[in-house]
Amino acid sequence: MKGQGNTMLTRRAFLQRSSLALAAMTSLDAFAMSAAQPRLGPLNKPVGLQLWTLRDEVAKDLLATLKAVSAIGYGEVEFAGIPKATTAQVRAMLADNGLAAPSMHCGMADAQKDLQQRIDYAKAIGARYLVISFPSTADERFKDGNALAAGMTLDDWKWNAEQLNRIGELTREAGITCGYHNHNMEFRSYDGVVAYDELLRLTDAKLVTMELDIGWVAAAGADPLRLLTVHADRISSLHIKDVRKDAKTGVDRVDTQTTEIGNGRVDWPKLFAAMDPQRIRHYFVEQENFERAPLESVKLSFDYLRRLKA
């Protein structure tokens, strides 16, 4: 009897433990499946990250960086130029980490030199947008970004608009869309004519879309809410960027002071409430300045956007 009782107890314990183990495995599987799916943020869209935010990490180890970004919960990334990997390698890295790369940046100066290579690369990794990230001039007379911001003329902006239309024709042939990403310099006024308004007026809406960088708009002292409402038909993606509350505004230096989303001066609930989710296709968190480890900042920004969605 004693032996039989011990046998029954052992069998009962085994069954209980088996049930608990099965339940635990089921829970872990469910967690893994949910973690593999990008968690949605405002506008019920995946939260994206502009990889310039983690430029040092990307340069050291692209795969490890993408794994970390995915683990935080980001569902999309935007490349800041061509990464040091083949298109096949990038596609595999993205797929293995449940990420998509719908957009890739390219400076205007680079677009004058190897545009077709960048179009081909963007298309090969599944990007739908090639975004011109920084303006230039026909004669490339400025040595750096600050000199360009301070010295560009309205004719220089007209040249950029012409180039955007040309690039837009070529990207359309490849089945992707040309975009333009602003900094603060676009909001300089030339005798009452604002450069950004000229870009909108002179570019063909069928060829060129706008990626509005909210942080740079704020850094320029302009109103992102006005732009999002007045030009809703031209803006299809965003850079979600916050600037410190004590940041100085200006348009003649490429010098923003960024912080984690929700820690700065931008009224994000108000802005997202004004957005049309049918028009805004993608948005990407970006940060240039850090007071903590960049990956920690990236997580804080993601967590804020998740709370904002709720």
PDB file of N, CA and C in Angstrom, residues 55-143:
ATOM      1  N   ARG A  55      23.344  55.445 -35.597  1.00  0.00           N
ATOM      2  CA  ARG A  55      24.365  55.389 -36.638  1.00  0.00           C
ATOM      3  C   ARG A  55      25.646  54.677 -36.197  1.00  0.00           C
ATOM      4  N   ASP A  56      26.081  54.900 -34.959  1.00  0.00           N
ATOM      5  CA  ASP A  56      27.304  54.231 -34.495  1.00  0.00           C
ATOM      6  C   ASP A  56      27.080  52.733 -34.359  1.00  0.00           C
ATOM      7  N   GLU A  57      25.923  52.356 -33.826  1.00  0.00           N
ATOM      8  CA  GLU A  57      25.600  50.936 -33.668  1.00  0.00           C
ATOM      9  C   GLU A  57      25.467  50.253 -35.032  1.00  0.00           C
ATOM     10  N   VAL A  58      24.836  50.936 -35.982  1.00  0.00           N
ATOM     11  CA  VAL A  58      24.681  50.381 -37.331  1.00  0.00           C
ATOM     12  C   VAL A  58      26.041  50.159 -37.982  1.00  0.00           C
ATOM     13  N   ALA A  59      26.931  51.124 -37.812  1.00  0.00           N
ATOM     14  CA  ALA A  59      28.264  51.009 -38.408  1.00  0.00           C
ATOM     15  C   ALA A  59      29.038  49.828 -37.827  1.00  0.00           C
ATOM     16  N   LYS A  60      28.829  49.525 -36.557  1.00  0.00           N
ATOM     17  CA  LYS A  60      29.542  48.426 -35.910  1.00  0.00           C
ATOM     18  C   LYS A  60      28.923  47.076 -36.247  1.00  0.00           C
ATOM     19  N   ASP A  61      27.598  46.979 -36.195  1.00  0.00           N
ATOM     20  CA  ASP A  61      26.946  45.678 -36.372  1.00  0.00           C
ATOM     21  C   ASP A  61      25.487  45.906 -36.750  1.00  0.00           C
ATOM     22  N   LEU A  62      25.210  45.897 -38.035  1.00  0.00           N
ATOM     23  CA  LEU A  62      23.850  46.158 -38.517  1.00  0.00           C
ATOM     24  C   LEU A  62      22.870  45.114 -38.010  1.00  0.00           C
ATOM     25  N   LEU A  63      23.247  43.850 -38.096  1.00  0.00           N
ATOM     26  CA  LEU A  63      22.331  42.782 -37.682  1.00  0.00           C
ATOM     27  C   LEU A  63      21.969  42.908 -36.207  1.00  0.00           C
ATOM     28  N   ALA A  64      22.959  43.104 -35.347  1.00  0.00           N
ATOM     29  CA  ALA A  64      22.689  43.230 -33.916  1.00  0.00           C
ATOM     30  C   ALA A  64      21.807  44.439 -33.632  1.00  0.00           C
ATOM     31  N   THR A  65      22.013  45.509 -34.384  1.00  0.00           N
ATOM     32  CA  THR A  65      21.191  46.705 -34.194  1.00  0.00           C
ATOM     33  C   THR A  65      19.747  46.436 -34.583  1.00  0.00           C
ATOM     34  N   LEU A  66      19.539  45.774 -35.703  1.00  0.00           N
ATOM     35  CA  LEU A  66      18.174  45.464 -36.139  1.00  0.00           C
ATOM     36  C   LEU A  66      17.493  44.533 -35.144  1.00  0.00           C
ATOM     37  N   LYS A  67      18.235  43.584 -34.588  1.00  0.00           N
ATOM     38  CA  LYS A  67      17.671  42.690 -33.574  1.00  0.00           C
ATOM     39  C   LYS A  67      17.212  43.494 -32.355  1.00  0.00           C
ATOM     40  N   ALA A  68      18.042  44.441 -31.926  1.00  0.00           N
ATOM     41  CA  ALA A  68      17.698  45.257 -30.753  1.00  0.00           C
ATOM     42  C   ALA A  68      16.492  46.134 -31.025  1.00  0.00           C
ATOM     43  N   VAL A  69      16.429  46.706 -32.203  1.00  0.00           N
ATOM     44  CA  VAL A  69      15.306  47.569 -32.581  1.00  0.00           C
ATOM     45  C   VAL A  69      14.010  46.763 -32.606  1.00  0.00           C
ATOM     46  N   SER A  70      14.072  45.571 -33.191  1.00  0.00           N
ATOM     47  CA  SER A  70      12.900  44.703 -33.247  1.00  0.00           C
ATOM     48  C   SER A  70      12.463  44.272 -31.852  1.00  0.00           C
ATOM     49  N   ALA A  71      13.430  43.957 -30.993  1.00  0.00           N
ATOM     50  CA  ALA A  71      13.101  43.515 -29.637  1.00  0.00           C
ATOM     51  C   ALA A  71      12.376  44.598 -28.846  1.00  0.00           C
ATOM     52  N   ILE A  72      12.694  45.860 -29.112  1.00  0.00           N
ATOM     53  CA  ILE A  72      11.996  46.963 -28.448  1.00  0.00           C
ATOM     54  C   ILE A  72      10.540  47.008 -28.876  1.00  0.00           C
ATOM     55  N   GLY A  73      10.280  46.661 -30.143  1.00  0.00           N
ATOM     56  CA  GLY A  73       8.912  46.673 -30.634  1.00  0.00           C
ATOM     57  C   GLY A  73       8.715  47.428 -31.931  1.00  0.00           C
ATOM     58  N   TYR A  74       9.770  48.037 -32.442  1.00  0.00           N
ATOM     59  CA  TYR A  74       9.653  48.752 -33.719  1.00  0.00           C
ATOM     60  C   TYR A  74       9.331  47.766 -34.834  1.00  0.00           C
ATOM     61  N   GLY A  75       8.514  48.208 -35.764  1.00  0.00           N
ATOM     62  CA  GLY A  75       8.125  47.341 -36.875  1.00  0.00           C
ATOM     63  C   GLY A  75       8.731  47.741 -38.198  1.00  0.00           C
ATOM     64  N   GLU A  76       9.239  48.983 -38.284  1.00  0.00           N
ATOM     65  CA  GLU A  76       9.810  49.474 -39.531  1.00  0.00           C
ATOM     66  C   GLU A  76      11.090  50.246 -39.251  1.00  0.00           C
ATOM     67  N   VAL A  77      11.960  50.299 -40.249  1.00  0.00           N
ATOM     68  CA  VAL A  77      13.169  51.113 -40.167  1.00  0.00           C
ATOM     69  C   VAL A  77      13.315  51.876 -41.476  1.00  0.00           C
ATOM     70  N   GLU A  78      14.037  52.980 -41.387  1.00  0.00           N
ATOM     71  CA  GLU A  78      14.363  53.776 -42.561  1.00  0.00           C
ATOM     72  C   GLU A  78      15.879  53.902 -42.611  1.00  0.00           C
ATOM     73  N   PHE A  79      16.467  53.468 -43.717  1.00  0.00           N
ATOM     74  CA  PHE A  79      17.922  53.520 -43.832  1.00  0.00           C
ATOM     75  C   PHE A  79      18.388  54.938 -44.164  1.00  0.00           C
ATOM     76  N   ALA A  80      19.505  55.335 -43.550  1.00  0.00           N
ATOM     77  CA  ALA A  80      20.126  56.633 -43.823  1.00  0.00           C
ATOM     78  C   ALA A  80      21.224  56.409 -44.846  1.00  0.00           C
ATOM     79  N   GLY A  81      20.866  56.238 -46.097  1.00  0.00           N
ATOM     80  CA  GLY A  81      21.832  55.888 -47.123  1.00  0.00           C
ATOM     81  C   GLY A  81      21.941  54.388 -47.289  1.00  0.00           C
ATOM     82  N   ILE A  82      22.883  53.975 -48.142  1.00  0.00           N
ATOM     83  CA  ILE A  82      23.062  52.558 -48.439  1.00  0.00           C
ATOM     84  C   ILE A  82      23.880  51.896 -47.336  1.00  0.00           C
ATOM     85  N   PRO A  83      23.359  50.871 -46.689  1.00  0.00           N
ATOM     86  CA  PRO A  83      24.134  50.178 -45.643  1.00  0.00           C
ATOM     87  C   PRO A  83      25.267  49.359 -46.241  1.00  0.00           C
ATOM     88  N   LYS A  84      26.211  48.979 -45.388  1.00  0.00           N
ATOM     89  CA  LYS A  84      27.350  48.192 -45.847  1.00  0.00           C
ATOM     90  C   LYS A  84      26.982  46.708 -45.839  1.00  0.00           C
ATOM     91  N   ALA A  85      26.057  46.366 -46.689  1.00  0.00           N
ATOM     92  CA  ALA A  85      25.605  44.975 -46.827  1.00  0.00           C
ATOM     93  C   ALA A  85      24.920  44.850 -48.175  1.00  0.00           C
ATOM     94  N   THR A  86      24.904  43.647 -48.708  1.00  0.00           N
ATOM     95  CA  THR A  86      24.219  43.434 -49.977  1.00  0.00           C
ATOM     96  C   THR A  86      22.710  43.502 -49.768  1.00  0.00           C
ATOM     97  N   THR A  87      21.990  43.698 -50.851  1.00  0.00           N
ATOM     98  CA  THR A  87      20.529  43.753 -50.737  1.00  0.00           C
ATOM     99  C   THR A  87      19.973  42.424 -50.229  1.00  0.00           C
ATOM    100  N   ALA A  88      20.569  41.325 -50.648  1.00  0.00           N
ATOM    101  CA  ALA A  88      20.111  40.010 -50.166  1.00  0.00           C
ATOM    102  C   ALA A  88      20.334  39.883 -48.667  1.00  0.00           C
ATOM    103  N   GLN A  89      21.488  40.344 -48.187  1.00  0.00           N
ATOM    104  CA  GLN A  89      21.767  40.295 -46.748  1.00  0.00           C
ATOM    105  C   GLN A  89      20.798  41.172 -45.971  1.00  0.00           C
ATOM    106  N   VAL A  90      20.515  42.352 -46.478  1.00  0.00           N
ATOM    107  CA  VAL A  90      19.596  43.259 -45.786  1.00  0.00           C
ATOM    108  C   VAL A  90      18.192  42.674 -45.756  1.00  0.00           C
ATOM    109  N   ARG A  91      17.750  42.121 -46.869  1.00  0.00           N
ATOM    110  CA  ARG A  91      16.414  41.506 -46.895  1.00  0.00           C
ATOM    111  C   ARG A  91      16.319  40.389 -45.860  1.00  0.00           C
ATOM    112  N   ALA A  92      17.357  39.575 -45.759  1.00  0.00           N
ATOM    113  CA  ALA A  92      17.355  38.474 -44.789  1.00  0.00           C
ATOM    114  C   ALA A  92      17.348  39.002 -43.361  1.00  0.00           C
ATOM    115  N   MET A  93      18.147  40.017 -43.081  1.00  0.00           N
ATOM    116  CA  MET A  93      18.179  40.602 -41.738  1.00  0.00           C
ATOM    117  C   MET A  93      16.810  41.164 -41.363  1.00  0.00           C
ATOM    118  N   LEU A  94      16.186  41.842 -42.282  1.00  0.00           N
ATOM    119  CA  LEU A  94      14.866  42.414 -42.009  1.00  0.00           C
ATOM    120  C   LEU A  94      13.838  41.315 -41.764  1.00  0.00           C
ATOM    121  N   ALA A  95      13.817  40.330 -42.648  1.00  0.00           N
ATOM    122  CA  ALA A  95      12.839  39.246 -42.524  1.00  0.00           C
ATOM    123  C   ALA A  95      13.026  38.465 -41.228  1.00  0.00           C
ATOM    124  N   ASP A  96      14.269  38.178 -40.885  1.00  0.00           N
ATOM    125  CA  ASP A  96      14.548  37.391 -39.679  1.00  0.00           C
ATOM    126  C   ASP A  96      14.134  38.122 -38.407  1.00  0.00           C
ATOM    127  N   ASN A  97      14.034  39.440 -38.475  1.00  0.00           N
ATOM    128  CA  ASN A  97      13.691  40.229 -37.292  1.00  0.00           C
ATOM    129  C   ASN A  97      12.314  40.883 -37.379  1.00  0.00           C
ATOM    130  N   GLY A  98      11.507  40.433 -38.327  1.00  0.00           N
ATOM    131  CA  GLY A  98      10.141  40.927 -38.428  1.00  0.00           C
ATOM    132  C   GLY A  98      10.043  42.403 -38.744  1.00  0.00           C
ATOM    133  N   LEU A  99      11.002  42.916 -39.509  1.00  0.00           N
ATOM    134  CA  LEU A  99      11.034  44.336 -39.829  1.00  0.00           C
ATOM    135  C   LEU A  99      10.784  44.565 -41.313  1.00  0.00           C
ATOM    136  N   ALA A 100      10.302  45.764 -41.630  1.00  0.00           N
ATOM    137  CA  ALA A 100      10.196  46.221 -43.009  1.00  0.00           C
ATOM    138  C   ALA A 100      10.976  47.521 -43.132  1.00  0.00           C
ATOM    139  N   ALA A 101      11.478  47.793 -44.334  1.00  0.00           N
ATOM    140  CA  ALA A 101      12.196  49.044 -44.599  1.00  0.00           C
ATOM    141  C   ALA A 101      11.513  49.744 -45.772  1.00  0.00           C
ATOM    142  N   PRO A 102      10.426  50.463 -45.490  1.00  0.00           N
ATOM    143  CA  PRO A 102       9.667  51.069 -46.577  1.00  0.00           C
ATOM    144  C   PRO A 102      10.312  52.306 -47.186  1.00  0.00           C
ATOM    145  N   SER A 103      11.412  52.787 -46.581  1.00  0.00           N
ATOM    146  CA  SER A 103      11.985  54.049 -47.033  1.00  0.00           C
ATOM    147  C   SER A 103      13.490  54.055 -46.850  1.00  0.00           C
ATOM    148  N   MET A 104      14.173  54.808 -47.737  1.00  0.00           N
ATOM    149  CA  MET A 104      15.616  54.964 -47.642  1.00  0.00           C
ATOM    150  C   MET A 104      15.985  56.398 -47.986  1.00  0.00           C
ATOM    151  N   HIS A 105      16.937  56.975 -47.258  1.00  0.00           N
ATOM    152  CA  HIS A 105      17.357  58.356 -47.484  1.00  0.00           C
ATOM    153  C   HIS A 105      18.518  58.425 -48.477  1.00  0.00           C
ATOM    154  N   CYS A 106      18.601  59.575 -49.134  1.00  0.00           N
ATOM    155  CA  CYS A 106      19.688  59.873 -50.064  1.00  0.00           C
ATOM    156  C   CYS A 106      19.827  61.389 -50.144  1.00  0.00           C
ATOM    157  N   GLY A 107      21.015  61.930 -49.904  1.00  0.00           N
ATOM    158  CA  GLY A 107      21.228  63.363 -50.019  1.00  0.00           C
ATOM    159  C   GLY A 107      21.173  63.819 -51.467  1.00  0.00           C
ATOM    160  N   MET A 108      20.823  65.073 -51.690  1.00  0.00           N
ATOM    161  CA  MET A 108      20.738  65.595 -53.054  1.00  0.00           C
ATOM    162  C   MET A 108      22.089  65.541 -53.755  1.00  0.00           C
ATOM    163  N   ALA A 109      23.165  65.831 -53.038  1.00  0.00           N
ATOM    164  CA  ALA A 109      24.491  65.771 -53.657  1.00  0.00           C
ATOM    165  C   ALA A 109      24.808  64.356 -54.118  1.00  0.00           C
ATOM    166  N   ASP A 110      24.462  63.357 -53.305  1.00  0.00           N
ATOM    167  CA  ASP A 110      24.691  61.961 -53.695  1.00  0.00           C
ATOM    168  C   ASP A 110      23.805  61.576 -54.874  1.00  0.00           C
ATOM    169  N   ALA A 111      22.594  62.121 -54.902  1.00  0.00           N
ATOM    170  CA  ALA A 111      21.668  61.796 -55.989  1.00  0.00           C
ATOM    171  C   ALA A 111      22.190  62.289 -57.337  1.00  0.00           C
ATOM    172  N   GLN A 112      23.049  63.297 -57.319  1.00  0.00           N
ATOM    173  CA  GLN A 112      23.632  63.795 -58.564  1.00  0.00           C
ATOM    174  C   GLN A 112      24.735  62.862 -59.082  1.00  0.00           C
ATOM    175  N   LYS A 113      25.231  61.968 -58.219  1.00  0.00           N
ATOM    176  CA  LYS A 113      26.380  61.136 -58.580  1.00  0.00           C
ATOM    177  C   LYS A 113      26.005  59.692 -58.895  1.00  0.00           C
ATOM    178  N   ASP A 114      25.162  59.090 -58.063  1.00  0.00           N
ATOM    179  CA  ASP A 114      24.874  57.661 -58.240  1.00  0.00           C
ATOM    180  C   ASP A 114      23.404  57.359 -57.970  1.00  0.00           C
ATOM    181  N   LEU A 115      22.540  58.153 -58.554  1.00  0.00           N
ATOM    182  CA  LEU A 115      21.107  58.028 -58.292  1.00  0.00           C
ATOM    183  C   LEU A 115      20.570  56.652 -58.648  1.00  0.00           C
ATOM    184  N   GLN A 116      20.931  56.138 -59.819  1.00  0.00           N
ATOM    185  CA  GLN A 116      20.354  54.867 -60.256  1.00  0.00           C
ATOM    186  C   GLN A 116      20.734  53.735 -59.311  1.00  0.00           C
ATOM    187  N   GLN A 117      21.964  53.768 -58.801  1.00  0.00           N
ATOM    188  CA  GLN A 117      22.387  52.747 -57.838  1.00  0.00           C
ATOM    189  C   GLN A 117      21.513  52.791 -56.599  1.00  0.00           C
ATOM    190  N   ARG A 118      21.174  53.981 -56.146  1.00  0.00           N
ATOM    191  CA  ARG A 118      20.365  54.127 -54.946  1.00  0.00           C
ATOM    192  C   ARG A 118      18.915  53.730 -55.196  1.00  0.00           C
ATOM    193  N   ILE A 119      18.416  54.047 -56.371  1.00  0.00           N
ATOM    194  CA  ILE A 119      17.066  53.609 -56.737  1.00  0.00           C
ATOM    195  C   ILE A 119      17.008  52.083 -56.755  1.00  0.00           C
ATOM    196  N   ASP A 120      17.998  51.473 -57.402  1.00  0.00           N
ATOM    197  CA  ASP A 120      18.025  50.006 -57.515  1.00  0.00           C
ATOM    198  C   ASP A 120      18.123  49.356 -56.138  1.00  0.00           C
ATOM    199  N   TYR A 121      18.953  49.933 -55.263  1.00  0.00           N
ATOM    200  CA  TYR A 121      19.128  49.363 -53.927  1.00  0.00           C
ATOM    201  C   TYR A 121      17.834  49.479 -53.132  1.00  0.00           C
ATOM    202  N   ALA A 122      17.221  50.650 -53.178  1.00  0.00           N
ATOM    203  CA  ALA A 122      15.968  50.858 -52.441  1.00  0.00           C
ATOM    204  C   ALA A 122      14.906  49.866 -52.884  1.00  0.00           C
ATOM    205  N   LYS A 123      14.759  49.723 -54.185  1.00  0.00           N
ATOM    206  CA  LYS A 123      13.748  48.798 -54.694  1.00  0.00           C
ATOM    207  C   LYS A 123      14.055  47.362 -54.295  1.00  0.00           C
ATOM    208  N   ALA A 124      15.342  46.997 -54.321  1.00  0.00           N
ATOM    209  CA  ALA A 124      15.731  45.612 -54.037  1.00  0.00           C
ATOM    210  C   ALA A 124      15.467  45.216 -52.589  1.00  0.00           C
ATOM    211  N   ILE A 125      15.500  46.175 -51.657  1.00  0.00           N
ATOM    212  CA  ILE A 125      15.245  45.816 -50.247  1.00  0.00           C
ATOM    213  C   ILE A 125      13.771  45.992 -49.879  1.00  0.00           C
ATOM    214  N   GLY A 126      12.958  46.335 -50.867  1.00  0.00           N
ATOM    215  CA  GLY A 126      11.526  46.453 -50.628  1.00  0.00           C
ATOM    216  C   GLY A 126      11.050  47.838 -50.244  1.00  0.00           C
ATOM    217  N   ALA A 127      11.929  48.841 -50.368  1.00  0.00           N
ATOM    218  CA  ALA A 127      11.515  50.210 -50.047  1.00  0.00           C
ATOM    219  C   ALA A 127      10.559  50.736 -51.112  1.00  0.00           C
ATOM    220  N   ARG A 128       9.625  51.535 -50.682  1.00  0.00           N
ATOM    221  CA  ARG A 128       8.674  52.155 -51.601  1.00  0.00           C
ATOM    222  C   ARG A 128       8.953  53.646 -51.791  1.00  0.00           C
ATOM    223  N   TYR A 129       9.888  54.167 -50.990  1.00  0.00           N
ATOM    224  CA  TYR A 129      10.228  55.586 -51.074  1.00  0.00           C
ATOM    225  C   TYR A 129      11.745  55.755 -51.067  1.00  0.00           C
ATOM    226  N   LEU A 130      12.238  56.624 -51.942  1.00  0.00           N
ATOM    227  CA  LEU A 130      13.603  57.114 -51.865  1.00  0.00           C
ATOM    228  C   LEU A 130      13.490  58.596 -51.524  1.00  0.00           C
ATOM    229  N   VAL A 131      13.911  58.947 -50.330  1.00  0.00           N
ATOM    230  CA  VAL A 131      13.686  60.290 -49.800  1.00  0.00           C
ATOM    231  C   VAL A 131      14.973  61.102 -49.861  1.00  0.00           C
ATOM    232  N   ILE A 132      14.912  62.252 -50.530  1.00  0.00           N
ATOM    233  CA  ILE A 132      16.044  63.172 -50.562  1.00  0.00           C
ATOM    234  C   ILE A 132      16.106  63.854 -49.204  1.00  0.00           C
ATOM    235  N   SER A 133      17.198  63.591 -48.492  1.00  0.00           N
ATOM    236  CA  SER A 133      17.258  63.955 -47.076  1.00  0.00           C
ATOM    237  C   SER A 133      17.879  65.316 -46.809  1.00  0.00           C
ATOM    238  N   PHE A 134      18.585  65.879 -47.788  1.00  0.00           N
ATOM    239  CA  PHE A 134      19.293  67.140 -47.559  1.00  0.00           C
ATOM    240  C   PHE A 134      19.476  67.833 -48.901  1.00  0.00           C
ATOM    241  N   PRO A 135      19.266  69.143 -48.968  1.00  0.00           N
ATOM    242  CA  PRO A 135      19.380  69.844 -50.250  1.00  0.00           C
ATOM    243  C   PRO A 135      20.833  70.051 -50.657  1.00  0.00           C
ATOM    244  N   SER A 136      21.030  70.561 -51.854  1.00  0.00           N
ATOM    245  CA  SER A 136      22.354  70.911 -52.332  1.00  0.00           C
ATOM    246  C   SER A 136      22.216  72.085 -53.295  1.00  0.00           C
ATOM    247  N   THR A 137      23.267  72.402 -53.983  1.00  0.00           N
ATOM    248  CA  THR A 137      23.233  73.455 -54.996  1.00  0.00           C
ATOM    249  C   THR A 137      23.890  72.937 -56.264  1.00  0.00           C
ATOM    250  N   ALA A 138      23.579  73.571 -57.384  1.00  0.00           N
ATOM    251  CA  ALA A 138      24.103  73.107 -58.664  1.00  0.00           C
ATOM    252  C   ALA A 138      25.622  73.168 -58.703  1.00  0.00           C
ATOM    253  N   ASP A 139      26.211  74.192 -58.058  1.00  0.00           N
ATOM    254  CA  ASP A 139      27.659  74.362 -58.103  1.00  0.00           C
ATOM    255  C   ASP A 139      28.366  73.805 -56.867  1.00  0.00           C
ATOM    256  N   GLU A 140      27.612  73.264 -55.918  1.00  0.00           N
ATOM    257  CA  GLU A 140      28.177  72.704 -54.684  1.00  0.00           C
ATOM    258  C   GLU A 140      29.198  73.657 -54.062  1.00  0.00           C
ATOM    259  N   ARG A 141      28.818  74.936 -53.971  1.00  0.00           N
ATOM    260  CA  ARG A 141      29.757  75.955 -53.501  1.00  0.00           C
ATOM    261  C   ARG A 141      29.898  76.018 -51.979  1.00  0.00           C
ATOM    262  N   PHE A 142      29.033  75.330 -51.252  1.00  0.00           N
ATOM    263  CA  PHE A 142      29.097  75.387 -49.791  1.00  0.00           C
ATOM    264  C   PHE A 142      29.860  74.187 -49.249  1.00  0.00           C
ATOM    265  N   LYS A 143      30.730  74.435 -48.288  1.00  0.00           N
ATOM    266  CA  LYS A 143      31.612  73.394 -47.772  1.00  0.00           C
ATOM    267  C   LYS A 143      30.950  72.492 -46.740  1.00  0.00           C
TER     268      LYS A 143
END
